[in-house]
Amino acid sequence: MVSRKHEFSRSYMILKPHKAKFFDLFMFLLPFGSRKTKFIDCSKDNERSYINIIDRWFIVLSIMLQIILAAVATPLAQLDSFLVKLLNFISFNGGIIGILCKILKGRKLVKPDENSPDYRSLAGFSDWRRDLDSSILPANQFRYYGDLTMMAAKVAYESKPFIQSVVNDRWKMTFLDFFDFWNDFQGKATTQAFMFENTATDNSNVVVVAFRGTSPLDSYDWQVDADFSWYDITGVGRIHSGFMKALGLQKVSGWPKELTRPQHEFAYYTLRQKLRDIAKANDKARFIITGHSLGGALATLFVTLLSMHEETTVLEKLQAVYTYGQPRVGDRRFAKFMVNSVQQYGFKYYRYVYSSDLVPRVPFDCIIFRYKHFGRCVYFNGFYRGRIVREQPNKNYFSVLWVIPKYFSAWCELIMSFIIPLVKGSDYWESLLMTAARVVGLFIPGFTAHFPVNYVNSTRLRKLNVSYRVEDLIVEDDIEDD
């Protein structure tokens, strides 16, 4: 019998790491072990769907990752808070040399103001850049909006004052709003996004929605990425449960077209209404949705829900979706649904992947989870040489054949981070924090490849080999068979 809390979906699989014990996981992996476990909640039609040993390993891997991330959540949060305060203290006082000079001169040290437009997050300290690349002109829309949307996805990690200052003062565009959305399942606000209008070019009328992604030391964000649970949505397909919850999934009713007197602001419903209002007020308005990491998944799923609810007024004004380091969102049926939506409404979909970035390679594309990307991938290697591919190399990350190339790539990326500024200029000097992260990446290849700095560089330094128009990136037979 379908649980009332899952009644909006007749087919689902929810992993429960908090109910998993080591002995249960061990027995689950054995050929003769029990398949009825406390750490998997699924509909009856899926109870025997994880017979394959490889699928059981993927389930255990997902659960173990979530257990580890939950265990380190508090120390990671404390480390994040400490580093952010320390780095902002150093920055506000003119660096280490500035602090020493103030001490020697007997001057008072400045206490950082968290509401200041100069107060950065940890992601902000990994890449100092706030300005757009002035050498990329609006006439080249593919490159121009690649740079603009990636920078928007990057500054989405920051506070409202920081974002507002960057958009209005540096980009000379119009900041519209900042949001902190409620997650009904977490009982707190977990999803952030902001909107702005590109008023820097003549008659652009382009409104950009940027979702915040996975913060470097936010254990909850990483748990969402590591959780491979899914719900099957009628007419759409299997979709990652964590992404749906972050976007505003309702506990009992799922995705009703309209909410009746909601007590909180939910990402999908609030942003949809904002875009509805803009579309009605300005017939020339065009929309772009973007995000890095988790933000890319939310950008994609946001458009999925618009299409599911047949929001024609908004979709007909949708110009493009740009995602960077986006994890997989749904299964093959979901992918086909999205391809049909792209073709029906005529918007563009660009999915960027850099080198050995771990996140675009999860959740896994295997028999039990069946997560799929759709469309073609704009893939860049560690030297920022790009090509259009059907799927990024090493699609599930843990291939034995790719162990040596991944470590080699991590070393190349560290070395290149010192060479590029000498060739391309001071804009490409990396912070000490980013250099330290790249050293960590030598032991965990794919970790630092996910950082926004790599995607900003990809949009600016790229040498892209394209044998056909980038506008033709979506074709139906790009979706691999199960």
Tab-separated table of C-alpha atoms in Angstrom:
chain	number	residue	atom	x	y	z
A	1	MET	CA	0.000	0.000	0.000
A	2	VAL	CA	1.314	3.432	-0.904
A	3	SER	CA	2.181	5.532	2.129
A	4	ARG	CA	0.074	8.692	2.468
A	5	LYS	CA	3.228	10.793	2.503
A	6	HIS	CA	4.063	9.422	-0.968
A	7	GLU	CA	0.541	9.313	-2.374
A	8	PHE	CA	1.371	11.811	-5.118
A	9	SER	CA	3.658	9.127	-6.603
A	10	ARG	CA	2.695	5.473	-7.029
A	11	SER	CA	6.277	4.438	-7.760
A	12	TYR	CA	9.211	5.622	-5.678
A	13	MET	CA	12.440	4.625	-3.951
A	14	ILE	CA	13.596	6.581	-0.912
A	15	LEU	CA	16.900	5.805	0.800
A	16	LYS	CA	16.980	6.276	4.586
A	17	PRO	CA	20.597	6.421	5.771
A	18	HIS	CA	19.567	7.260	9.343
A	19	LYS	CA	18.049	3.764	9.614
A	20	ALA	CA	21.047	1.935	8.151
A	21	LYS	CA	23.389	-0.112	10.337
A	22	PHE	CA	26.680	-1.577	9.177
A	23	PHE	CA	25.467	-5.179	9.571
A	24	ASP	CA	22.322	-4.433	7.532
A	25	LEU	CA	24.402	-2.908	4.732
A	26	PHE	CA	26.777	-5.888	4.781
A	27	MET	CA	23.913	-8.402	4.576
A	28	PHE	CA	22.273	-6.388	1.826
A	29	LEU	CA	25.391	-6.755	-0.327
A	30	LEU	CA	25.592	-10.539	0.026
A	31	PRO	CA	24.025	-12.690	-2.757
A	32	PHE	CA	21.939	-14.544	-0.159
A	33	GLY	CA	21.333	-11.533	2.072
A	34	SER	CA	18.004	-9.916	2.886
A	35	ARG	CA	16.473	-7.528	0.348
A	36	LYS	CA	13.790	-6.213	2.712
A	37	THR	CA	15.583	-3.497	4.591
A	38	LYS	CA	14.730	-0.631	6.894
A	39	PHE	CA	16.921	1.776	4.958
A	40	ILE	CA	14.940	1.565	1.702
A	41	ASP	CA	11.344	2.759	1.441
A	42	CYS	CA	9.917	1.872	-1.947
A	43	SER	CA	6.657	1.034	-3.665
A	44	LYS	CA	5.877	-2.689	-3.966
A	45	ASP	CA	6.632	-2.778	-7.676
A	46	ASN	CA	10.219	-1.774	-6.869
A	47	GLU	CA	10.911	-4.188	-3.997
A	48	ARG	CA	12.684	-6.654	-6.290
A	49	SER	CA	14.253	-4.112	-8.612
A	50	TYR	CA	17.647	-4.133	-6.860
A	51	ILE	CA	18.621	-7.755	-7.468
A	52	ASN	CA	21.731	-6.822	-9.460
A	53	ILE	CA	24.888	-6.742	-7.289
A	54	ILE	CA	26.164	-3.565	-8.982
A	55	ASP	CA	22.933	-1.754	-8.155
A	56	ARG	CA	23.177	-2.875	-4.528
A	57	TRP	CA	26.714	-1.493	-4.380
A	58	PHE	CA	25.486	1.853	-5.711
A	59	ILE	CA	22.729	1.936	-3.072
A	60	VAL	CA	25.214	1.192	-0.284
A	61	LEU	CA	27.647	3.774	-1.667
A	62	SER	CA	24.930	6.438	-1.670
A	63	ILE	CA	23.902	5.580	1.893
A	64	MET	CA	27.499	5.494	3.162
A	65	LEU	CA	28.239	8.875	1.587
A	66	GLN	CA	25.155	10.358	3.248
A	67	ILE	CA	26.095	8.846	6.624
A	68	ILE	CA	29.613	10.281	6.393
A	69	LEU	CA	28.335	13.697	5.310
A	70	ALA	CA	25.795	13.746	8.152
A	71	ALA	CA	28.538	12.815	10.637
A	72	VAL	CA	30.774	15.696	9.571
A	73	ALA	CA	27.969	18.245	9.127
A	74	THR	CA	28.615	20.117	12.384
A	75	PRO	CA	32.415	20.346	12.107
A	76	LEU	CA	32.087	21.365	8.443
A	77	ALA	CA	29.609	24.109	9.357
A	78	GLN	CA	31.950	25.320	12.104
A	79	LEU	CA	34.908	25.251	9.724
A	80	ASP	CA	32.915	27.176	7.106
A	81	SER	CA	31.916	29.824	9.650
A	82	PHE	CA	35.489	30.145	10.932
A	83	LEU	CA	37.044	30.411	7.467
A	84	VAL	CA	34.460	32.916	6.213
A	85	LYS	CA	34.966	35.173	9.243
A	86	LEU	CA	38.754	34.842	9.097
A	87	LEU	CA	39.026	35.497	5.361
A	88	ASN	CA	36.651	38.470	5.527
A	89	PHE	CA	38.584	39.870	8.497
A	90	ILE	CA	41.805	39.657	6.485
A	91	SER	CA	40.123	41.118	3.385
A	92	PHE	CA	38.436	44.037	5.194
A	93	ASN	CA	41.768	45.009	6.754
A	94	GLY	CA	43.804	45.064	3.548
A	95	GLY	CA	45.295	41.592	3.725
A	96	ILE	CA	48.016	40.207	5.990
A	97	ILE	CA	50.334	43.131	5.213
A	98	GLY	CA	47.531	45.614	5.900
A	99	ILE	CA	46.845	44.016	9.284
A	100	LEU	CA	50.529	44.158	10.245
A	101	CYS	CA	50.750	47.817	9.195
A	102	LYS	CA	47.681	48.735	11.250
A	103	ILE	CA	49.066	46.941	14.302
A	104	LEU	CA	52.454	48.663	13.967
A	105	LYS	CA	50.789	52.077	13.533
A	106	GLY	CA	48.406	51.452	16.425
A	107	ARG	CA	45.345	51.773	14.218
A	108	LYS	CA	42.104	49.974	14.986
A	109	LEU	CA	41.367	46.810	13.021
A	110	VAL	CA	38.060	46.711	11.137
A	111	LYS	CA	35.396	44.197	12.124
A	112	PRO	CA	33.735	42.818	8.954
A	113	ASP	CA	30.089	43.752	8.459
A	114	GLU	CA	28.071	40.760	7.240
A	115	ASN	CA	25.633	43.135	5.513
A	116	SER	CA	28.396	44.817	3.539
A	117	PRO	CA	28.415	44.359	-0.260
A	118	ASP	CA	32.067	43.305	0.115
A	119	TYR	CA	31.375	40.461	2.559
A	120	ARG	CA	32.030	37.191	0.706
A	121	SER	CA	31.183	33.540	1.125
A	122	LEU	CA	33.768	30.777	0.915
A	123	ALA	CA	32.833	30.313	-2.751
A	124	GLY	CA	33.510	34.012	-3.291
A	125	PHE	CA	37.018	33.680	-1.874
A	126	SER	CA	37.752	30.789	-4.237
A	127	ASP	CA	37.297	33.187	-7.182
A	128	TRP	CA	37.657	36.943	-6.676
A	129	ARG	CA	36.229	37.989	-10.046
A	130	ARG	CA	33.045	40.053	-10.052
A	131	ASP	CA	33.168	41.788	-13.441
A	132	LEU	CA	32.036	40.389	-16.765
A	133	ASP	CA	34.614	39.811	-19.506
A	134	SER	CA	34.581	43.090	-21.455
A	135	SER	CA	36.157	41.409	-24.486
A	136	ILE	CA	33.050	39.245	-25.028
A	137	LEU	CA	30.467	41.329	-26.877
A	138	PRO	CA	26.657	40.832	-26.853
A	139	ALA	CA	26.724	40.245	-30.611
A	140	ASN	CA	28.116	36.775	-29.897
A	141	GLN	CA	25.143	35.632	-27.832
A	142	PHE	CA	26.433	32.110	-27.169
A	143	ARG	CA	29.657	33.407	-25.577
A	144	TYR	CA	28.118	36.538	-24.031
A	145	TYR	CA	25.337	34.729	-22.207
A	146	GLY	CA	27.720	31.925	-21.320
A	147	ASP	CA	29.876	34.418	-19.423
A	148	LEU	CA	26.895	36.295	-17.959
A	149	THR	CA	25.013	33.212	-16.755
A	150	MET	CA	28.100	31.561	-15.249
A	151	MET	CA	28.961	34.745	-13.375
A	152	ALA	CA	25.345	34.935	-12.194
A	153	ALA	CA	25.514	31.306	-11.055
A	154	LYS	CA	28.752	32.133	-9.207
A	155	VAL	CA	27.524	35.243	-7.388
A	156	ALA	CA	24.339	33.346	-6.436
A	157	TYR	CA	26.427	31.885	-3.589
A	158	GLU	CA	26.717	35.345	-2.032
A	159	SER	CA	24.505	37.525	0.173
A	160	LYS	CA	21.807	39.860	-1.116
A	161	PRO	CA	23.907	43.063	-0.597
A	162	PHE	CA	26.847	41.510	-2.471
A	163	ILE	CA	24.682	40.351	-5.387
A	164	GLN	CA	22.813	43.653	-5.604
A	165	SER	CA	26.069	45.611	-5.698
A	166	VAL	CA	27.588	43.403	-8.412
A	167	VAL	CA	24.505	43.475	-10.653
A	168	ASN	CA	23.749	47.196	-10.333
A	169	ASP	CA	27.199	48.744	-9.953
A	170	ARG	CA	29.556	46.439	-11.845
A	171	TRP	CA	27.388	44.888	-14.549
A	172	LYS	CA	25.228	48.034	-14.952
A	173	MET	CA	22.114	45.887	-14.995
A	174	THR	CA	18.985	45.916	-12.817
A	175	PHE	CA	18.743	43.755	-9.707
A	176	LEU	CA	15.131	42.597	-9.247
A	177	ASP	CA	14.941	40.367	-6.169
A	178	PHE	CA	16.652	37.866	-3.878
A	179	PHE	CA	14.875	34.828	-2.429
A	180	ASP	CA	15.351	32.375	0.438
A	181	PHE	CA	12.849	29.581	-0.226
A	182	TRP	CA	11.231	27.106	2.153
A	183	ASN	CA	11.791	23.334	2.047
A	184	ASP	CA	8.694	21.578	3.416
A	185	PHE	CA	10.608	18.387	4.172
A	186	GLN	CA	13.499	20.076	6.000
A	187	GLY	CA	11.240	22.505	7.830
A	188	LYS	CA	13.515	25.439	6.970
A	189	ALA	CA	14.652	27.664	4.114
A	190	THR	CA	17.293	25.814	2.078
A	191	THR	CA	16.996	27.172	-1.477
A	192	GLN	CA	18.294	30.543	-2.624
A	193	ALA	CA	17.925	32.328	-5.955
A	194	PHE	CA	17.964	35.830	-7.392
A	195	MET	CA	16.596	37.654	-10.438
A	196	PHE	CA	17.964	40.492	-12.518
A	197	GLU	CA	17.308	42.157	-15.863
A	198	ASN	CA	20.011	42.669	-18.455
A	199	THR	CA	19.615	46.386	-19.107
A	200	ALA	CA	23.260	46.834	-20.168
A	201	THR	CA	22.444	46.140	-23.820
A	202	ASP	CA	19.911	47.978	-25.959
A	203	ASN	CA	16.406	46.500	-26.006
A	204	SER	CA	17.526	43.226	-24.413
A	205	ASN	CA	14.482	42.706	-22.145
A	206	VAL	CA	16.205	39.573	-20.814
A	207	VAL	CA	15.409	38.528	-17.238
A	208	VAL	CA	17.805	36.007	-15.677
A	209	VAL	CA	16.921	33.673	-12.793
A	210	ALA	CA	19.992	32.193	-11.065
A	211	PHE	CA	19.760	29.385	-8.496
A	212	ARG	CA	22.399	28.931	-5.803
A	213	GLY	CA	24.304	25.654	-6.012
A	214	THR	CA	26.173	23.332	-3.664
A	215	SER	CA	28.198	25.331	-1.148
A	216	PRO	CA	31.727	23.925	-0.637
A	217	LEU	CA	31.357	23.070	3.073
A	218	ASP	CA	27.579	22.718	3.344
A	219	SER	CA	27.025	19.074	4.266
A	220	TYR	CA	23.284	19.270	3.552
A	221	ASP	CA	23.894	20.400	-0.036
A	222	TRP	CA	26.326	17.534	-0.606
A	223	GLN	CA	23.874	15.059	0.949
A	224	VAL	CA	21.254	16.148	-1.583
A	225	ASP	CA	23.741	15.445	-4.393
A	226	ALA	CA	24.701	12.064	-2.884
A	227	ASP	CA	21.103	10.926	-2.283
A	228	PHE	CA	19.863	8.916	-5.265
A	229	SER	CA	16.236	8.608	-4.087
A	230	TRP	CA	13.494	9.268	-6.625
A	231	TYR	CA	9.768	9.698	-7.202
A	232	ASP	CA	7.976	8.771	-10.409
A	233	ILE	CA	5.846	11.673	-11.646
A	234	THR	CA	3.050	10.609	-14.000
A	235	GLY	CA	3.649	11.751	-17.565
A	236	VAL	CA	7.189	12.949	-16.813
A	237	GLY	CA	9.310	10.146	-15.337
A	238	ARG	CA	11.500	9.411	-12.352
A	239	ILE	CA	12.936	12.555	-10.749
A	240	HIS	CA	15.510	13.013	-7.974
A	241	SER	CA	13.598	13.508	-4.710
A	242	GLY	CA	16.058	15.946	-3.118
A	243	PHE	CA	15.909	18.356	-6.043
A	244	MET	CA	12.105	18.306	-6.007
A	245	LYS	CA	12.024	18.982	-2.259
A	246	ALA	CA	14.405	21.916	-2.680
A	247	LEU	CA	12.205	23.397	-5.409
A	248	GLY	CA	8.982	23.245	-3.384
A	249	LEU	CA	7.528	19.709	-3.470
A	250	GLN	CA	4.498	19.490	-1.169
A	251	LYS	CA	4.473	16.640	1.366
A	252	VAL	CA	1.112	15.110	0.458
A	253	SER	CA	-0.063	16.754	-2.757
A	254	GLY	CA	3.245	16.720	-4.630
A	255	TRP	CA	3.052	19.293	-7.439
A	256	PRO	CA	-0.440	20.843	-7.564
A	257	LYS	CA	-0.725	23.468	-10.280
A	258	GLU	CA	-1.674	26.140	-7.750
A	259	LEU	CA	-1.157	26.428	-3.980
A	260	THR	CA	-4.043	27.533	-1.785
A	261	ARG	CA	-2.891	30.078	0.797
A	262	PRO	CA	0.682	28.823	1.272
A	263	GLN	CA	2.300	29.704	4.597
A	264	HIS	CA	5.792	29.865	3.089
A	265	GLU	CA	7.464	30.908	-0.149
A	266	PHE	CA	8.368	27.889	-2.307
A	267	ALA	CA	10.886	28.260	-5.125
A	268	TYR	CA	8.853	26.953	-8.055
A	269	TYR	CA	5.562	28.650	-7.232
A	270	THR	CA	7.064	32.023	-6.272
A	271	LEU	CA	9.413	32.297	-9.261
A	272	ARG	CA	6.733	31.099	-11.654
A	273	GLN	CA	4.403	33.868	-10.497
A	274	LYS	CA	7.185	36.452	-10.833
A	275	LEU	CA	7.798	35.371	-14.435
A	276	ARG	CA	4.060	35.286	-15.170
A	277	ASP	CA	3.780	38.898	-14.010
A	278	ILE	CA	6.776	40.013	-16.084
A	279	ALA	CA	5.470	38.199	-19.173
A	280	LYS	CA	2.100	39.936	-18.860
A	281	ALA	CA	3.656	43.358	-18.283
A	282	ASN	CA	6.235	43.156	-21.081
A	283	ASP	CA	5.428	41.346	-24.298
A	284	LYS	CA	9.084	41.583	-25.391
A	285	ALA	CA	10.456	39.979	-22.217
A	286	ARG	CA	12.721	36.943	-22.537
A	287	PHE	CA	13.818	34.607	-19.754
A	288	ILE	CA	17.059	32.740	-19.045
A	289	ILE	CA	17.391	30.211	-16.209
A	290	THR	CA	20.809	29.245	-14.870
A	291	GLY	CA	22.678	27.615	-12.013
A	292	HIS	CA	25.892	25.868	-11.026
A	293	SER	CA	25.917	22.411	-9.410
A	294	LEU	CA	22.688	21.883	-7.431
A	295	GLY	CA	21.559	25.211	-8.904
A	296	GLY	CA	21.825	23.729	-12.396
A	297	ALA	CA	19.617	20.816	-11.390
A	298	LEU	CA	17.039	23.225	-9.952
A	299	ALA	CA	17.151	25.342	-13.123
A	300	THR	CA	16.415	22.263	-15.233
A	301	LEU	CA	13.687	20.965	-12.925
A	302	PHE	CA	12.070	24.409	-12.766
A	303	VAL	CA	11.568	24.296	-16.536
A	304	THR	CA	10.313	20.696	-16.254
A	305	LEU	CA	7.542	21.793	-13.908
A	306	LEU	CA	6.622	24.750	-16.105
A	307	SER	CA	6.213	22.320	-18.990
A	308	MET	CA	4.310	19.785	-16.870
A	309	HIS	CA	1.852	22.503	-15.837
A	310	GLU	CA	1.700	23.834	-19.419
A	311	GLU	CA	2.798	27.340	-18.438
A	312	THR	CA	2.756	28.490	-22.058
A	313	THR	CA	2.917	32.209	-21.231
A	314	VAL	CA	6.278	31.730	-19.510
A	315	LEU	CA	7.705	28.965	-21.710
A	316	GLU	CA	7.128	30.843	-24.957
A	317	LYS	CA	9.346	33.612	-23.583
A	318	LEU	CA	12.046	31.242	-22.345
A	319	GLN	CA	15.219	31.997	-24.316
A	320	ALA	CA	17.637	29.476	-22.826
A	321	VAL	CA	18.706	27.311	-19.896
A	322	TYR	CA	22.412	27.326	-18.983
A	323	THR	CA	23.701	24.817	-16.425
A	324	TYR	CA	27.240	24.311	-15.118
A	325	GLY	CA	28.404	21.137	-13.375
A	326	GLN	CA	24.790	19.981	-13.156
A	327	PRO	CA	24.008	16.558	-11.625
A	328	ARG	CA	21.550	14.234	-13.359
A	329	VAL	CA	17.939	15.056	-12.526
A	330	GLY	CA	15.791	12.177	-13.803
A	331	ASP	CA	15.547	8.969	-15.812
A	332	ARG	CA	15.203	8.281	-19.536
A	333	ARG	CA	11.477	9.168	-19.618
A	334	PHE	CA	12.277	12.447	-17.887
A	335	ALA	CA	15.016	13.105	-20.457
A	336	LYS	CA	12.601	12.455	-23.339
A	337	PHE	CA	10.029	14.724	-21.701
A	338	MET	CA	12.600	17.518	-21.547
A	339	VAL	CA	13.725	16.998	-25.146
A	340	ASN	CA	10.086	17.268	-26.244
A	341	SER	CA	9.692	20.450	-24.174
A	342	VAL	CA	12.779	22.026	-25.750
A	343	GLN	CA	11.517	21.186	-29.220
A	344	GLN	CA	7.950	22.298	-28.512
A	345	TYR	CA	8.793	25.699	-27.023
A	346	GLY	CA	11.985	26.384	-28.963
A	347	PHE	CA	14.305	27.416	-26.144
A	348	LYS	CA	18.022	26.498	-25.962
A	349	TYR	CA	19.574	24.153	-23.420
A	350	TYR	CA	23.319	24.300	-22.734
A	351	ARG	CA	24.896	21.884	-20.226
A	352	TYR	CA	28.540	22.637	-19.435
A	353	VAL	CA	30.869	20.054	-17.862
A	354	TYR	CA	34.482	20.739	-16.914
A	355	SER	CA	37.100	17.979	-16.938
A	356	SER	CA	36.682	15.301	-14.228
A	357	ASP	CA	34.053	17.230	-12.241
A	358	LEU	CA	32.397	14.665	-9.977
A	359	VAL	CA	28.922	16.205	-9.706
A	360	PRO	CA	27.720	15.836	-13.359
A	361	ARG	CA	28.510	12.120	-13.039
A	362	VAL	CA	26.003	11.529	-10.223
A	363	PRO	CA	23.427	10.219	-9.493
A	364	PHE	CA	24.603	7.125	-11.338
A	365	ASP	CA	23.322	5.951	-14.681
A	366	CYS	CA	22.729	2.299	-13.776
A	367	ILE	CA	19.889	-0.247	-13.898
A	368	ILE	CA	18.220	0.614	-10.598
A	369	PHE	CA	18.520	4.426	-10.669
A	370	ARG	CA	18.587	4.972	-14.457
A	371	TYR	CA	19.459	8.646	-14.186
A	372	LYS	CA	20.116	10.246	-17.584
A	373	HIS	CA	21.370	13.524	-18.927
A	374	PHE	CA	19.623	14.803	-22.038
A	375	GLY	CA	20.804	16.757	-25.038
A	376	ARG	CA	24.463	17.143	-25.830
A	377	CYS	CA	27.166	18.267	-23.422
A	378	VAL	CA	29.520	21.245	-23.838
A	379	TYR	CA	32.591	19.526	-22.415
A	380	PHE	CA	35.934	21.170	-21.545
A	381	ASN	CA	39.117	19.379	-20.560
A	382	GLY	CA	41.688	20.708	-18.076
A	383	PHE	CA	43.267	22.857	-20.800
A	384	TYR	CA	39.893	24.508	-21.567
A	385	ARG	CA	39.663	22.866	-24.952
A	386	GLY	CA	35.989	22.252	-25.598
A	387	ARG	CA	33.975	19.883	-27.720
A	388	ILE	CA	30.343	18.916	-28.071
A	389	VAL	CA	29.804	15.340	-26.863
A	390	ARG	CA	26.867	13.023	-26.301
A	391	GLU	CA	27.932	12.333	-22.710
A	392	GLN	CA	30.924	13.477	-20.676
A	393	PRO	CA	33.771	10.912	-20.519
A	394	ASN	CA	33.720	8.500	-17.541
A	395	LYS	CA	29.985	9.012	-17.131
A	396	ASN	CA	29.677	7.357	-13.690
A	397	TYR	CA	33.005	8.622	-12.273
A	398	PHE	CA	34.111	5.372	-10.567
A	399	SER	CA	35.462	3.599	-13.655
A	400	VAL	CA	38.778	1.808	-13.025
A	401	LEU	CA	39.944	2.813	-16.501
A	402	TRP	CA	39.742	6.486	-15.555
A	403	VAL	CA	41.644	6.387	-12.247
A	404	ILE	CA	45.031	7.387	-13.710
A	405	PRO	CA	43.585	10.021	-16.127
A	406	LYS	CA	41.665	11.640	-13.239
A	407	TYR	CA	44.773	12.003	-11.081
A	408	PHE	CA	46.797	13.203	-14.055
A	409	SER	CA	44.113	15.791	-14.813
A	410	ALA	CA	44.166	17.034	-11.197
A	411	TRP	CA	47.934	17.626	-11.431
A	412	CYS	CA	47.553	19.381	-14.798
A	413	GLU	CA	44.867	21.681	-13.381
A	414	LEU	CA	47.101	22.664	-10.463
A	415	ILE	CA	50.032	23.432	-12.775
A	416	MET	CA	47.815	25.291	-15.270
A	417	SER	CA	46.489	27.531	-12.476
A	418	PHE	CA	49.998	29.065	-12.239
A	419	ILE	CA	50.658	29.226	-15.983
A	420	ILE	CA	47.379	30.785	-17.212
A	421	PRO	CA	47.802	34.135	-15.340
A	422	LEU	CA	51.239	34.575	-16.887
A	423	VAL	CA	49.732	34.205	-20.353
A	424	LYS	CA	46.236	35.684	-19.987
A	425	GLY	CA	46.706	38.329	-17.311
A	426	SER	CA	46.049	39.091	-13.654
A	427	ASP	CA	42.311	38.292	-13.860
A	428	TYR	CA	43.285	34.632	-13.806
A	429	TRP	CA	45.442	34.658	-10.662
A	430	GLU	CA	43.844	32.255	-8.214
A	431	SER	CA	43.425	32.851	-4.492
A	432	LEU	CA	45.415	30.930	-1.877
A	433	LEU	CA	42.152	29.236	-0.901
A	434	MET	CA	41.667	27.932	-4.442
A	435	THR	CA	45.278	26.770	-4.611
A	436	ALA	CA	44.804	24.901	-1.323
A	437	ALA	CA	41.623	23.351	-2.725
A	438	ARG	CA	43.516	22.205	-5.827
A	439	VAL	CA	46.080	20.499	-3.584
A	440	VAL	CA	43.227	18.653	-1.849
A	441	GLY	CA	41.958	17.772	-5.320
A	442	LEU	CA	45.176	15.838	-5.958
A	443	PHE	CA	43.860	13.257	-3.473
A	444	ILE	CA	40.170	13.541	-4.427
A	445	PRO	CA	40.197	14.075	-8.207
A	446	GLY	CA	37.008	15.708	-9.419
A	447	PHE	CA	36.455	17.675	-6.205
A	448	THR	CA	38.132	20.946	-7.213
A	449	ALA	CA	37.118	20.470	-10.847
A	450	HIS	CA	33.617	21.343	-9.627
A	451	PHE	CA	34.565	24.802	-8.320
A	452	PRO	CA	33.005	27.785	-10.181
A	453	VAL	CA	36.424	29.211	-11.126
A	454	ASN	CA	36.879	26.406	-13.671
A	455	TYR	CA	33.549	27.131	-15.348
A	456	VAL	CA	34.208	30.880	-15.463
A	457	ASN	CA	37.527	30.101	-17.147
A	458	SER	CA	35.766	27.707	-19.533
A	459	THR	CA	33.360	30.396	-20.739
A	460	ARG	CA	36.210	32.883	-21.245
A	461	LEU	CA	39.253	30.880	-22.364
A	462	ARG	CA	37.510	28.190	-24.319
A	463	LYS	CA	38.664	26.834	-27.620
A	464	LEU	CA	35.500	25.083	-28.755
A	465	ASN	CA	35.488	22.681	-31.682
A	466	VAL	CA	31.962	22.720	-33.107
A	467	SER	CA	31.103	20.738	-36.230
A	468	TYR	CA	27.534	22.062	-36.298
A	469	ARG	CA	25.535	24.938	-34.880
A	470	VAL	CA	25.446	25.187	-31.092
A	471	GLU	CA	21.749	25.957	-31.507
A	472	ASP	CA	21.250	22.331	-32.559
A	473	LEU	CA	22.491	20.776	-29.309
A	474	ILE	CA	19.186	19.029	-28.554
A	475	VAL	CA	18.320	15.958	-30.601
A	476	GLU	CA	16.109	13.131	-29.414
A	477	ASP	CA	18.449	10.243	-30.189
A	478	ASP	CA	21.077	11.727	-27.854
A	479	ILE	CA	19.365	9.850	-25.009
A	480	GLU	CA	21.043	6.520	-24.463
A	481	ASP	CA	18.978	3.370	-24.106
A	482	ASP	CA	18.860	1.645	-20.733
